[in-house]
mmCIF file of C-alpha atoms and ligand atoms in Angstrom:
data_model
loop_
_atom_site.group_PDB
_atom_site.id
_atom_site.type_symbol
_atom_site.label_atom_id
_atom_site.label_comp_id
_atom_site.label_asym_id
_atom_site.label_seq_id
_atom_site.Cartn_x
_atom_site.Cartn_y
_atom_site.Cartn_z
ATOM 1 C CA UNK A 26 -12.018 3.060 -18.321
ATOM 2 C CA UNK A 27 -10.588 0.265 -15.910
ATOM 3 C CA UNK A 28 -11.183 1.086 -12.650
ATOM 4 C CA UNK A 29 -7.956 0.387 -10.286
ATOM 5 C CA UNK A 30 -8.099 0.567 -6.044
ATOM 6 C CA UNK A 31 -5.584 -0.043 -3.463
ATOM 7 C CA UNK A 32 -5.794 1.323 0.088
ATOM 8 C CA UNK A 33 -2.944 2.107 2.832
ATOM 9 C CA UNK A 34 -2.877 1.749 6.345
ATOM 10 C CA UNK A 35 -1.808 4.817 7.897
ATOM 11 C CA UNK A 36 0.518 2.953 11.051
ATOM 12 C CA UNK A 37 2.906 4.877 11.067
ATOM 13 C CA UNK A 38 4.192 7.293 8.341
ATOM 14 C CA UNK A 39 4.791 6.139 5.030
ATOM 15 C CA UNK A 40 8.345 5.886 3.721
ATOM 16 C CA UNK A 41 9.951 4.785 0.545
ATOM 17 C CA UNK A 42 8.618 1.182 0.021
ATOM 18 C CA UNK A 43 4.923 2.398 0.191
ATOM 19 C CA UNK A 44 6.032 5.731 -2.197
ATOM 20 C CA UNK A 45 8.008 3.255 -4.553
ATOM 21 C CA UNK A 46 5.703 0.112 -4.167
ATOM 22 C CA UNK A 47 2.730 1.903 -4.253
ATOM 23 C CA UNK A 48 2.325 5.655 -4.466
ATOM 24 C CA UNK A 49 4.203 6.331 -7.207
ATOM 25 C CA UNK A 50 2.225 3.614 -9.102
ATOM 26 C CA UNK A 51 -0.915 5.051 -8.896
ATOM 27 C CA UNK A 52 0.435 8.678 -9.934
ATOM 28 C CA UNK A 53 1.140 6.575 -12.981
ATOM 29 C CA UNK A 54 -2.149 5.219 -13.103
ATOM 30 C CA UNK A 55 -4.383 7.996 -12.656
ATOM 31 C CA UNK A 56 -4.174 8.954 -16.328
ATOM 32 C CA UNK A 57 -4.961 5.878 -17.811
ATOM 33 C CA UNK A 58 -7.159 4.401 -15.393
ATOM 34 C CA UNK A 59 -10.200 5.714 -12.940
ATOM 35 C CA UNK A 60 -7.975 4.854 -9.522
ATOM 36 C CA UNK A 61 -9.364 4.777 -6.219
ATOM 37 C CA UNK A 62 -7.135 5.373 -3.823
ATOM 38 C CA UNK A 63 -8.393 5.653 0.324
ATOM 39 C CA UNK A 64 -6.604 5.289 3.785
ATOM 40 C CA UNK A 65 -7.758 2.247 5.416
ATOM 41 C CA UNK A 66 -7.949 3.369 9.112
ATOM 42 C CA UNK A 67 -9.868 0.488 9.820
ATOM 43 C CA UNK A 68 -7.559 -2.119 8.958
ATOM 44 C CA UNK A 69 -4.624 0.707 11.158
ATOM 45 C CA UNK A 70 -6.592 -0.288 14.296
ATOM 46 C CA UNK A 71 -6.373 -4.143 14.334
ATOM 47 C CA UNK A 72 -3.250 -3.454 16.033
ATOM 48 C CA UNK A 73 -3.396 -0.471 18.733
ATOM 49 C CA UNK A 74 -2.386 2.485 17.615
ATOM 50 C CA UNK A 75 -1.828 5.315 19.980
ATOM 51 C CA UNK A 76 -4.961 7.756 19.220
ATOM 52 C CA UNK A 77 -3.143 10.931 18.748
ATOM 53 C CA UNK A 78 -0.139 9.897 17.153
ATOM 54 C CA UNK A 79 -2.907 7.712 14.525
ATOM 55 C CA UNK A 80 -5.093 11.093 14.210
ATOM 56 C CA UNK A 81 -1.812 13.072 13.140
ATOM 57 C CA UNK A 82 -0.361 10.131 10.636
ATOM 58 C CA UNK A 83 -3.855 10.145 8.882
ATOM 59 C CA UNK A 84 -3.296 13.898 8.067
ATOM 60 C CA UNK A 85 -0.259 13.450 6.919
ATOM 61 C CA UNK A 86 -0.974 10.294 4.890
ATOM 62 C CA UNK A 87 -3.572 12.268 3.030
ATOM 63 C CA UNK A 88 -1.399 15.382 2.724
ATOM 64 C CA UNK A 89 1.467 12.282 1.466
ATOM 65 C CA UNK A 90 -1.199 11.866 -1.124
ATOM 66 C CA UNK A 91 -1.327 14.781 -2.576
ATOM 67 C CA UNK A 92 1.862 15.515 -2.582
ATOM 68 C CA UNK A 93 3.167 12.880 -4.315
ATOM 69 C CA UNK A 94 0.884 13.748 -7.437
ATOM 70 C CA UNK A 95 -2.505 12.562 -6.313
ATOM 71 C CA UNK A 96 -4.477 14.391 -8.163
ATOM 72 C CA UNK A 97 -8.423 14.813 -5.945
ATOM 73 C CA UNK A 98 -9.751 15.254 -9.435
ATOM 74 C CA UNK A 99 -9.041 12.287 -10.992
ATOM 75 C CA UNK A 100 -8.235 9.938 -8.123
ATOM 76 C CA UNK A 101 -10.958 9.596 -5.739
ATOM 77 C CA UNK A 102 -9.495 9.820 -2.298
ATOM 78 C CA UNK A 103 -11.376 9.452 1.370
ATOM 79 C CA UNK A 104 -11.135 7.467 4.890
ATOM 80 C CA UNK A 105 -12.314 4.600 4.793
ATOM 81 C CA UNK A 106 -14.648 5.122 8.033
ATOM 82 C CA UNK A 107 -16.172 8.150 5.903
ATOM 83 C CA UNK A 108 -17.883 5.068 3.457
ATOM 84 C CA UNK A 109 -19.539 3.411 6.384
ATOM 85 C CA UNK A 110 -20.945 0.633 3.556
ATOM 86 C CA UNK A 111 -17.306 -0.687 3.513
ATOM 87 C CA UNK A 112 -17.722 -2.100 7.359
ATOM 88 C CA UNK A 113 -21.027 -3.066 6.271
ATOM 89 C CA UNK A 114 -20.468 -5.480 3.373
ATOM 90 C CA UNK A 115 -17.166 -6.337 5.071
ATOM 91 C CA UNK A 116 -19.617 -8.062 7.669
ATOM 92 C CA UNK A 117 -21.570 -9.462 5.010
ATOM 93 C CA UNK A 118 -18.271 -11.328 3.569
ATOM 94 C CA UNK A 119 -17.441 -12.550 6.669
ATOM 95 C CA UNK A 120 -20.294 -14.792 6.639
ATOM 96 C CA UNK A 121 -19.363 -15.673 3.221
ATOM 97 C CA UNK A 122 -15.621 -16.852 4.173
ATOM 98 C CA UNK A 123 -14.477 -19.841 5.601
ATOM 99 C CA UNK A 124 -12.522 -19.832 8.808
ATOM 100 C CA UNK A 125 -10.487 -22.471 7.223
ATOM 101 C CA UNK A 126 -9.284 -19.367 4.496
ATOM 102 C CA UNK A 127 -8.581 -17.373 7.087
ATOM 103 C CA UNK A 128 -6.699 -19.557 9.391
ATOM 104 C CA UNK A 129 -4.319 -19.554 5.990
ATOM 105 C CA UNK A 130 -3.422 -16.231 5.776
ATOM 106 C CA UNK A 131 0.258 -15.461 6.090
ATOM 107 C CA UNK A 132 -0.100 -12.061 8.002
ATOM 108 C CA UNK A 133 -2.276 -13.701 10.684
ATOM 109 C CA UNK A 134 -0.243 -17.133 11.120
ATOM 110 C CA UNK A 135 3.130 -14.845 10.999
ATOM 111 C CA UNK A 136 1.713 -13.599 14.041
ATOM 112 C CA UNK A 137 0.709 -16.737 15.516
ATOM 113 C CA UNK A 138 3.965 -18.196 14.957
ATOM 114 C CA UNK A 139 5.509 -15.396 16.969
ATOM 115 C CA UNK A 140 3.278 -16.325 19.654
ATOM 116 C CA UNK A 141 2.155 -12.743 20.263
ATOM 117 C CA UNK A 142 -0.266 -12.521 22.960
ATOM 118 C CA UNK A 143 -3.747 -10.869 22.202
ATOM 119 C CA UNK A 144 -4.143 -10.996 18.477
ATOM 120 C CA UNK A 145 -7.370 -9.026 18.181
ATOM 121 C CA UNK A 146 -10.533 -10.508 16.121
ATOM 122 C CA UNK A 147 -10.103 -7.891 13.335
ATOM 123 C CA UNK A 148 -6.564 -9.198 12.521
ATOM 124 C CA UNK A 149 -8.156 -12.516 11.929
ATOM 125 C CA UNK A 150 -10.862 -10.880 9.877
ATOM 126 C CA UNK A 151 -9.159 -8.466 8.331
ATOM 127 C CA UNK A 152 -9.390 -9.890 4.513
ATOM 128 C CA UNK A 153 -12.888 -10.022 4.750
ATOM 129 C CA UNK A 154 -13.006 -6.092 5.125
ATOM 130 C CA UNK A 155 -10.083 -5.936 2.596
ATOM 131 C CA UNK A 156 -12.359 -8.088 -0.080
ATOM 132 C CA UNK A 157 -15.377 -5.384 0.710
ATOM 133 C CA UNK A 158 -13.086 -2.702 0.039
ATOM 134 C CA UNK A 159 -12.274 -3.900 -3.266
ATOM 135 C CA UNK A 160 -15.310 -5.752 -4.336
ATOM 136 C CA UNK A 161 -17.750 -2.810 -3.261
ATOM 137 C CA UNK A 162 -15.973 -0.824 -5.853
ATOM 138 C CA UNK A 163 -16.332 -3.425 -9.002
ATOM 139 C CA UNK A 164 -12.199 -2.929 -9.600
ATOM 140 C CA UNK A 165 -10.604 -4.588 -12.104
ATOM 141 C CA UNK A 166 -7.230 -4.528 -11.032
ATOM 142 C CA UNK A 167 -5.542 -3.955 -6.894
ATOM 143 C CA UNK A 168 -2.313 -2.515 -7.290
ATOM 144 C CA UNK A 169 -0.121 -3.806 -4.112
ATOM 145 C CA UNK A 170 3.218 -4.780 -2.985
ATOM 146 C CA UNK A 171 3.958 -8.361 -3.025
ATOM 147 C CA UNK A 172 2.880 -9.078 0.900
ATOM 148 C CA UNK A 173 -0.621 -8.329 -0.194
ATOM 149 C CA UNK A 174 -1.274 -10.793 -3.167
ATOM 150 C CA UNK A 175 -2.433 -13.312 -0.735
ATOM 151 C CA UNK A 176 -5.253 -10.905 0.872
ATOM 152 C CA UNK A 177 -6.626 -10.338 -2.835
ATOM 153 C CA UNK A 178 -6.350 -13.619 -4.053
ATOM 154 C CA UNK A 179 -8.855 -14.456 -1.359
ATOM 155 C CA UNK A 180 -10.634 -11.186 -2.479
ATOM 156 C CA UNK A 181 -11.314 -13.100 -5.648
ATOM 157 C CA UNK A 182 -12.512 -16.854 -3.650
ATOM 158 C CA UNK A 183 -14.930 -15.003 -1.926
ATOM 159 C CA UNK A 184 -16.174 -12.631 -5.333
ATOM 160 C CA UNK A 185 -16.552 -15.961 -6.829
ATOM 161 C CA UNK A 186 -18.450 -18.177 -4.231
ATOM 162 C CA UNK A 187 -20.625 -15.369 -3.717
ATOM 163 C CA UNK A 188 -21.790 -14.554 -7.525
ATOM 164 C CA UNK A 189 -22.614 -18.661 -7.611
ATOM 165 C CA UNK A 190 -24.129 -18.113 -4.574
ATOM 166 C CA UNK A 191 -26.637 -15.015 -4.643
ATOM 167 C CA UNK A 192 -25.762 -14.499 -8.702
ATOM 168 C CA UNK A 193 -23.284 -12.085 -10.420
ATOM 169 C CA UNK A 194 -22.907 -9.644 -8.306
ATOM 170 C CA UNK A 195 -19.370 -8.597 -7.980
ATOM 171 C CA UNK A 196 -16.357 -8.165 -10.595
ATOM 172 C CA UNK A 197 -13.382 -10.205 -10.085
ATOM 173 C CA UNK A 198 -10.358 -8.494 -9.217
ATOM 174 C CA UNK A 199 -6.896 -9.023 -10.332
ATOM 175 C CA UNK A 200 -3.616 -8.213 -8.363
ATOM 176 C CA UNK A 201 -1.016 -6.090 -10.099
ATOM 177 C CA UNK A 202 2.096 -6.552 -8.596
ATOM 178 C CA UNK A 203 4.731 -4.045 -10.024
ATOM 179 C CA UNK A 204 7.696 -5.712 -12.130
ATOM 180 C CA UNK A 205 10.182 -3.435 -10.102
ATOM 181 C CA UNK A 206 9.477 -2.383 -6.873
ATOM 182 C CA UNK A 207 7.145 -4.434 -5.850
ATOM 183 C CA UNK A 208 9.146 -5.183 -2.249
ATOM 184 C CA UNK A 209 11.799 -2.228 -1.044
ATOM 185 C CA UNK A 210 13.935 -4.280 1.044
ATOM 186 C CA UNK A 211 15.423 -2.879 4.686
ATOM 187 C CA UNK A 212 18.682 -0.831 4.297
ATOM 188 C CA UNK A 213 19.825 -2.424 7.394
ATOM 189 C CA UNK A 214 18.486 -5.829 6.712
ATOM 190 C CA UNK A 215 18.250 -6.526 3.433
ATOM 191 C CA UNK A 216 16.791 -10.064 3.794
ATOM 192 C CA UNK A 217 13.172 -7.916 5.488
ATOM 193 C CA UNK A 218 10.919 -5.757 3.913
ATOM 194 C CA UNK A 219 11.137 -2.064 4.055
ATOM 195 C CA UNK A 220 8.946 -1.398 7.224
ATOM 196 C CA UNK A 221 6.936 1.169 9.125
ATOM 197 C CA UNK A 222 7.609 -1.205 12.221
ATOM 198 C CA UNK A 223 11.335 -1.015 11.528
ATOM 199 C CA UNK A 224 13.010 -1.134 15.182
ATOM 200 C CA UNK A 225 15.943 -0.189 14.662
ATOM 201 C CA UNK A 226 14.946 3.372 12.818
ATOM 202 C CA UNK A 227 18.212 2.640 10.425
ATOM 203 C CA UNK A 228 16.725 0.594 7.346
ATOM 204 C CA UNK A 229 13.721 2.470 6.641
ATOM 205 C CA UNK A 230 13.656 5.965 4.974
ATOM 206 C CA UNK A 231 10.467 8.024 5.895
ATOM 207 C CA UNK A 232 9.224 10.188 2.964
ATOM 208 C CA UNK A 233 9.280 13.270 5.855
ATOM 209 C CA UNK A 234 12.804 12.180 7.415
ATOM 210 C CA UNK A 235 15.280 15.072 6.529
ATOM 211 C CA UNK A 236 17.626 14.803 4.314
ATOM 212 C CA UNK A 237 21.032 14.505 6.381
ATOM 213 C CA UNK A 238 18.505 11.647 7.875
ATOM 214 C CA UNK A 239 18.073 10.052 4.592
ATOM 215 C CA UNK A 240 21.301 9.989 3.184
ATOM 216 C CA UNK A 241 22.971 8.354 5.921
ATOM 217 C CA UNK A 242 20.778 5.865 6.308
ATOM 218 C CA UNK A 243 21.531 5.301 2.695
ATOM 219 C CA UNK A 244 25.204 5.627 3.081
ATOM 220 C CA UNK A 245 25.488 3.113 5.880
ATOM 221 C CA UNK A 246 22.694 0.559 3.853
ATOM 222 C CA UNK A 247 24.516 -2.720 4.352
ATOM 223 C CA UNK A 248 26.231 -4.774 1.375
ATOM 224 C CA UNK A 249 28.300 -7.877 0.576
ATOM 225 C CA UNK A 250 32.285 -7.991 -0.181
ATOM 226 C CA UNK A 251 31.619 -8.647 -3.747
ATOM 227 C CA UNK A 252 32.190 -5.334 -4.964
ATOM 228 C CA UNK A 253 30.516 -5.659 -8.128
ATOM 229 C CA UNK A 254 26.731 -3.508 -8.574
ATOM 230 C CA UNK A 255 24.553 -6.000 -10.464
ATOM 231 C CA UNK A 256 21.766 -7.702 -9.574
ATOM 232 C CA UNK A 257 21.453 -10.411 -7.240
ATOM 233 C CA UNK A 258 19.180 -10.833 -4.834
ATOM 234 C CA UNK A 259 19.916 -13.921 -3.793
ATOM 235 C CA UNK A 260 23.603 -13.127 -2.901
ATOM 236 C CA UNK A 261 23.747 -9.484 -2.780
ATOM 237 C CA UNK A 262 20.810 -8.387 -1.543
ATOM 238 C CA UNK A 263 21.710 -5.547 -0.113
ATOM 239 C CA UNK A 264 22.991 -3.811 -3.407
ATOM 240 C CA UNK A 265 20.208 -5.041 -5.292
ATOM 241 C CA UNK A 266 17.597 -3.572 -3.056
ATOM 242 C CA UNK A 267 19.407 -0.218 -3.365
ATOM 243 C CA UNK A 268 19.306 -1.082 -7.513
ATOM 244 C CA UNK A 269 15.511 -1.289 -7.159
ATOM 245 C CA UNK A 270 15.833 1.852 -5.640
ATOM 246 C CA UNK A 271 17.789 3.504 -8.220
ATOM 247 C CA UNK A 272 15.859 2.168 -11.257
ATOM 248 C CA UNK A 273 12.273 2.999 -9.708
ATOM 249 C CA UNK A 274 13.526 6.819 -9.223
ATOM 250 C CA UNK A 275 15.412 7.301 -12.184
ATOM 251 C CA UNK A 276 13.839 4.736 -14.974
ATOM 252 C CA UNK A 277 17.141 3.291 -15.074
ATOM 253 C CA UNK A 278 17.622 -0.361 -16.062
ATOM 254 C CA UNK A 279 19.399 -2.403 -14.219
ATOM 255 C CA UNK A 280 21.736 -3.490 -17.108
ATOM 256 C CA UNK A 281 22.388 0.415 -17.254
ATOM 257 C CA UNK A 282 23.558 0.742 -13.312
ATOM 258 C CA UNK A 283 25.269 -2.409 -13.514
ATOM 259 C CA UNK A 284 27.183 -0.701 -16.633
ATOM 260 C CA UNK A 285 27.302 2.711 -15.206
ATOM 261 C CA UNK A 286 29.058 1.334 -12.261
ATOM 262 C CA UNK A 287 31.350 -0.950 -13.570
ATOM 263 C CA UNK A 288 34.788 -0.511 -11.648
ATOM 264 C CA UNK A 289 33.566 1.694 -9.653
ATOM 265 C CA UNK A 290 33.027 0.997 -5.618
ATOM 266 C CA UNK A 291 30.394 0.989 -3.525
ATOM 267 C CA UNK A 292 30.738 4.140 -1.695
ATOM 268 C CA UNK A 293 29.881 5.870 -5.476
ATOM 269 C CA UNK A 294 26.637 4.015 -5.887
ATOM 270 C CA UNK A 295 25.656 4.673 -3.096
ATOM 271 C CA UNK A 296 26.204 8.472 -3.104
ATOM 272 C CA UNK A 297 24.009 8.863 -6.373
ATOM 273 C CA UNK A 298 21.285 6.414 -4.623
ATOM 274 C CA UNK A 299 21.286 8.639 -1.672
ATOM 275 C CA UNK A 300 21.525 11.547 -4.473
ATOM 276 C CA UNK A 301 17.969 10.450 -6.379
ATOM 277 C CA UNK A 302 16.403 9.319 -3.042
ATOM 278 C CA UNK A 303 17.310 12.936 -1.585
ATOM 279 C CA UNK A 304 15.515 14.786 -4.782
ATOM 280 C CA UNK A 305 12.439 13.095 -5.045
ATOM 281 C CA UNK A 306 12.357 13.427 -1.015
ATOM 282 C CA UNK A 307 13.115 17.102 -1.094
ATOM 283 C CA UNK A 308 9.983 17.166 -3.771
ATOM 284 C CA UNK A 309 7.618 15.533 -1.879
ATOM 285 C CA UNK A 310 8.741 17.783 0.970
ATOM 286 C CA UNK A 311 8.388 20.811 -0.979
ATOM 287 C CA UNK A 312 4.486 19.861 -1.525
ATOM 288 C CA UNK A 313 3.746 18.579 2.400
ATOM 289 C CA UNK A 314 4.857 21.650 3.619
ATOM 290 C CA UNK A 315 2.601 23.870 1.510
ATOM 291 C CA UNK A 316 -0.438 21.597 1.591
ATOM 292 C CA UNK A 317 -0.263 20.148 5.822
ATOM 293 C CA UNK A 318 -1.692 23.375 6.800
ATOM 294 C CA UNK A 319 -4.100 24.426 4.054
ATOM 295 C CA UNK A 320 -7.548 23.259 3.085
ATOM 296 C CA UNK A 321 -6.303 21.131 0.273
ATOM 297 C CA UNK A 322 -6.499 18.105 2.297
ATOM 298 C CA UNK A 323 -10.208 18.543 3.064
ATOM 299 C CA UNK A 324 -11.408 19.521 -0.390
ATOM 300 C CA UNK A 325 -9.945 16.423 -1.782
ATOM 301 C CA UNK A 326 -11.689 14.290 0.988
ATOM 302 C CA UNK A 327 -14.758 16.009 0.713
ATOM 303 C CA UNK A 328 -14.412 15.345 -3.611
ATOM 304 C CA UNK A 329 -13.383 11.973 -2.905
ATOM 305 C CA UNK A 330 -16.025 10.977 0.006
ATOM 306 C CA UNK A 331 -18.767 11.970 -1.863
ATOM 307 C CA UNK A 332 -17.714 9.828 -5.328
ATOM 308 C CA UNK A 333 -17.082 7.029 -3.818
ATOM 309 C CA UNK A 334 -20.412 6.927 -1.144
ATOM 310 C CA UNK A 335 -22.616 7.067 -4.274
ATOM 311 C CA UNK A 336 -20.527 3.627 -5.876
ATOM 312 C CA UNK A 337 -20.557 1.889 -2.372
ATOM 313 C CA UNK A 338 -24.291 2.635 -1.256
ATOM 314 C CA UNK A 339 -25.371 1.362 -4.754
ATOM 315 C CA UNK A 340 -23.517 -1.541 -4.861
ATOM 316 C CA UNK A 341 -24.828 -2.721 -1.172
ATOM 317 C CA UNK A 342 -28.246 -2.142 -1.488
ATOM 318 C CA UNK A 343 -27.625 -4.793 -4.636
ATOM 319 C CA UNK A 344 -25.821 -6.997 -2.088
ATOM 320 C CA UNK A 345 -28.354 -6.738 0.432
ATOM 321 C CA UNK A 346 -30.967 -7.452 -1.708
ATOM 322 C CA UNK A 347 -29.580 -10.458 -3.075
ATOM 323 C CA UNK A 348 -28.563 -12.102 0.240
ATOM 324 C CA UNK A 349 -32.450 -11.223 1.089
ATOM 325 C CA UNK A 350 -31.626 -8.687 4.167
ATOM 326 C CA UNK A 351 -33.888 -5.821 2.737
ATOM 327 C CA UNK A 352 -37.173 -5.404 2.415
ATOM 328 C CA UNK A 353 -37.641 -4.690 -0.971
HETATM 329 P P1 AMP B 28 1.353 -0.784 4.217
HETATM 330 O O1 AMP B 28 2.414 0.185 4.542
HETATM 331 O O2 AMP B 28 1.710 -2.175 4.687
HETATM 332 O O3 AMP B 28 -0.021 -0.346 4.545
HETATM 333 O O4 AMP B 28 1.363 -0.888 2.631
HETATM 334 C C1 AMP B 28 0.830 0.097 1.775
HETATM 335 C C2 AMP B 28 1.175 -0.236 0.348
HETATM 336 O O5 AMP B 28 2.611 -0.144 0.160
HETATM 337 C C3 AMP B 28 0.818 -1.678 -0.070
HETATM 338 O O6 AMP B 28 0.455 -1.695 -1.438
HETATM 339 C C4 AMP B 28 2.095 -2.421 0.185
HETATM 340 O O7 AMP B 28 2.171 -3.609 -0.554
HETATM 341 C C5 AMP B 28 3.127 -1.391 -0.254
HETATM 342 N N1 AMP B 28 4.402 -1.609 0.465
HETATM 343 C C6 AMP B 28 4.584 -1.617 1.801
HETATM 344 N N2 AMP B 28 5.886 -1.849 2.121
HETATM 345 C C7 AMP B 28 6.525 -1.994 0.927
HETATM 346 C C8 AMP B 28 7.878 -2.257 0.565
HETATM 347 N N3 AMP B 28 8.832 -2.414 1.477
HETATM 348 N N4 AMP B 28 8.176 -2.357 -0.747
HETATM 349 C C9 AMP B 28 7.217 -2.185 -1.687
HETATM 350 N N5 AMP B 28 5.924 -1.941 -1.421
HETATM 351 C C10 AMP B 28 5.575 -1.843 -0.130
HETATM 352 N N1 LIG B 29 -4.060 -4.455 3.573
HETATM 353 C C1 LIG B 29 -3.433 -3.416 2.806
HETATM 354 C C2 LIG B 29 -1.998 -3.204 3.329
HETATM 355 O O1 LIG B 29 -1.697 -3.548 4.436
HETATM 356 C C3 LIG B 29 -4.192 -2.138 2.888
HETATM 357 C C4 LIG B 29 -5.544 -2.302 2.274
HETATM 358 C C5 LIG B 29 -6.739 -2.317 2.929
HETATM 359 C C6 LIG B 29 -5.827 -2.490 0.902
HETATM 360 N N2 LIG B 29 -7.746 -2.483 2.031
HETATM 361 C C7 LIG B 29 -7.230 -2.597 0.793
HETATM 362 C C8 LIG B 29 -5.027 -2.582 -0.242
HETATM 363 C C9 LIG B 29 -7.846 -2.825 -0.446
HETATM 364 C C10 LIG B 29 -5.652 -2.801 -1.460
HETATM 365 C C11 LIG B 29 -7.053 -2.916 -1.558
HETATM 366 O O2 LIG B 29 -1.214 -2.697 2.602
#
């Protein structure tokens, strides 16, 4: 079985664009392939994050899990902390990445160019922990929304230079960006992504907002004058974006909205976006609410934890070796 592994950070709680970009993918995946799926709390802190509020949105992003159709059983879930080896090899790679690669990386020079002031060291190294995430594991494939392909693409440099280096040692990975999906666009911006840092609050749906929440925020999603529902990005961006919506919830195609909208306004679209948005919402809620408060969260971290120490300590003692660190 191919073996499939894509973290989130837990900044935050997790809305639609990581549920349709992500979460909902690996629900898919878990039959067909053995999917690792953890909360990487390491890569949350290279920005601040207030302790408590972080503490809470872990719970929740692990309750999230589950009750979007994680299954403990066949998806091995933990924190990322709880596999010390990660931090470990993540070191390791560091050493084995150029500062030149890093210095490339859109997510750090995005924040350079916005001149923010005290961009911590782990922003700057934070692909190198990302590639021993992935690489510890031997994945084949790292299912992620479009902003990531960058961080994994490096993920493979590195896999490479190091097997020349030390000799095969890790499997290359390959990105799998969904077809639909892949970047939920903001309702009230439809030219950003879909973000946890949204500041306005009005173009992000959470997957815990309620549902009057939700539905306006859907309802007031911004558009063009066109007045036609197809899809184009480039011109209508808003309507597309609530399109991707659509078709990810309902396996619609977009030739079938398109044509199931034809002469119709906006204002009805919209209603049956905020409609299928509302029901998978009111699902997920469903689940939260009976799992936030039970031990279901720890017995799938304790499941998960223990699966994937035994993978990571094997794999770096074979690192550790090979770079010559170990006494053998
Ligand atoms: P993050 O919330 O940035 O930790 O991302 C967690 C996962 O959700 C990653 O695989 C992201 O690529 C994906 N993701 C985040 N935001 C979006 C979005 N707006 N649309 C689609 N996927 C997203
Ligand atoms: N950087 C990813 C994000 O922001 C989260 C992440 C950390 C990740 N480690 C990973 C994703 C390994 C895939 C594989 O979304």
């Amino acid at each position: 079985m191919k073996r499939m592994l894509s973290g989130i950070k837990p900044t935050g709680q997790l809305h639609l664009g990581n549920y349709i970009g992500a979460l909902s993918k690996f629900v898919e995946y878990q039959d067909e392939y053995e999917v690792i799926a953890f909360i990487a709390n390491l890569h949350t802190i290279t920005v601040y994050q207030e302790p408590k509020e972080l503490q809470k949105n872990l719970k929740d992003c692990v309750a999230l899990y589950l009750a979007c159709g994680l299954d403990p059983n066949k998806t091995t879930i933990f924190l990322q902390t709880d596999v010390m080896e990660h931090a470990q090899l993540g070191f390791i790679l560091c050493c084995n990445t150029y500062m030149g690669e890093l210095n490339r990386m859109t997510q750090y020079k995005d924040k350079i160019a916005k001149d923010e002031k005290n961009i911590s060291c782990g922003i700057f190294t934070y692909p190198t922990l990302m590639s021993a995430d992935i690489l510890i594991y031997d994945a084949d494939f790292v299912p992620v929304g479009e902003d990531q392909k960058q961080h994994v693409e490096l993920c493979r440099d590195v896999a490479i230079r190091f097997n020349n280096k030390f000799g095969n040692t890790f499997k290359v990975p390959e990105p799998l960006i969904p077809k639909v999906g892949a970047r939920i666009m903001s309702l009230s911006d439809p030219t950003k992504k879909m973000s946890k840092s949204d500041e306005t609050n009005k173009g992000c749906v959470y997957l815990l907002d309620n549902l009057k929440t939700a539905r306006k925020k859907i309802m007031s999603a911004v558009t063009d004058s066109i007045g036609i529902v197809q899809y184009d990005p480039e011109n209508q961006p808003g309507i597309s974006n609530l399109m991707q919506i659509m078709s990810s919830l309902s396996d619609k195609s977009f030739e079938e909205i398109t044509k199931e909208y034809e002469g119709k306004g906006y204002g009805d679209f919209k209603k049956d976006v905020a409609n299928v948005v509302c029901d998978t919402l009111e699902k997920i809620q469903a689940d939260y609410n009976e799992i936030i408060n039970s031990n279901k969260i720890q017995e799938a971290l304790d499941i998960g934890t223990k699966k994937a120490k035994e993978m990571a300590s094997k794999k770096l003692n074979e690192v550790q070796i090979k770079v010559g660190i170990e006494i053998k």
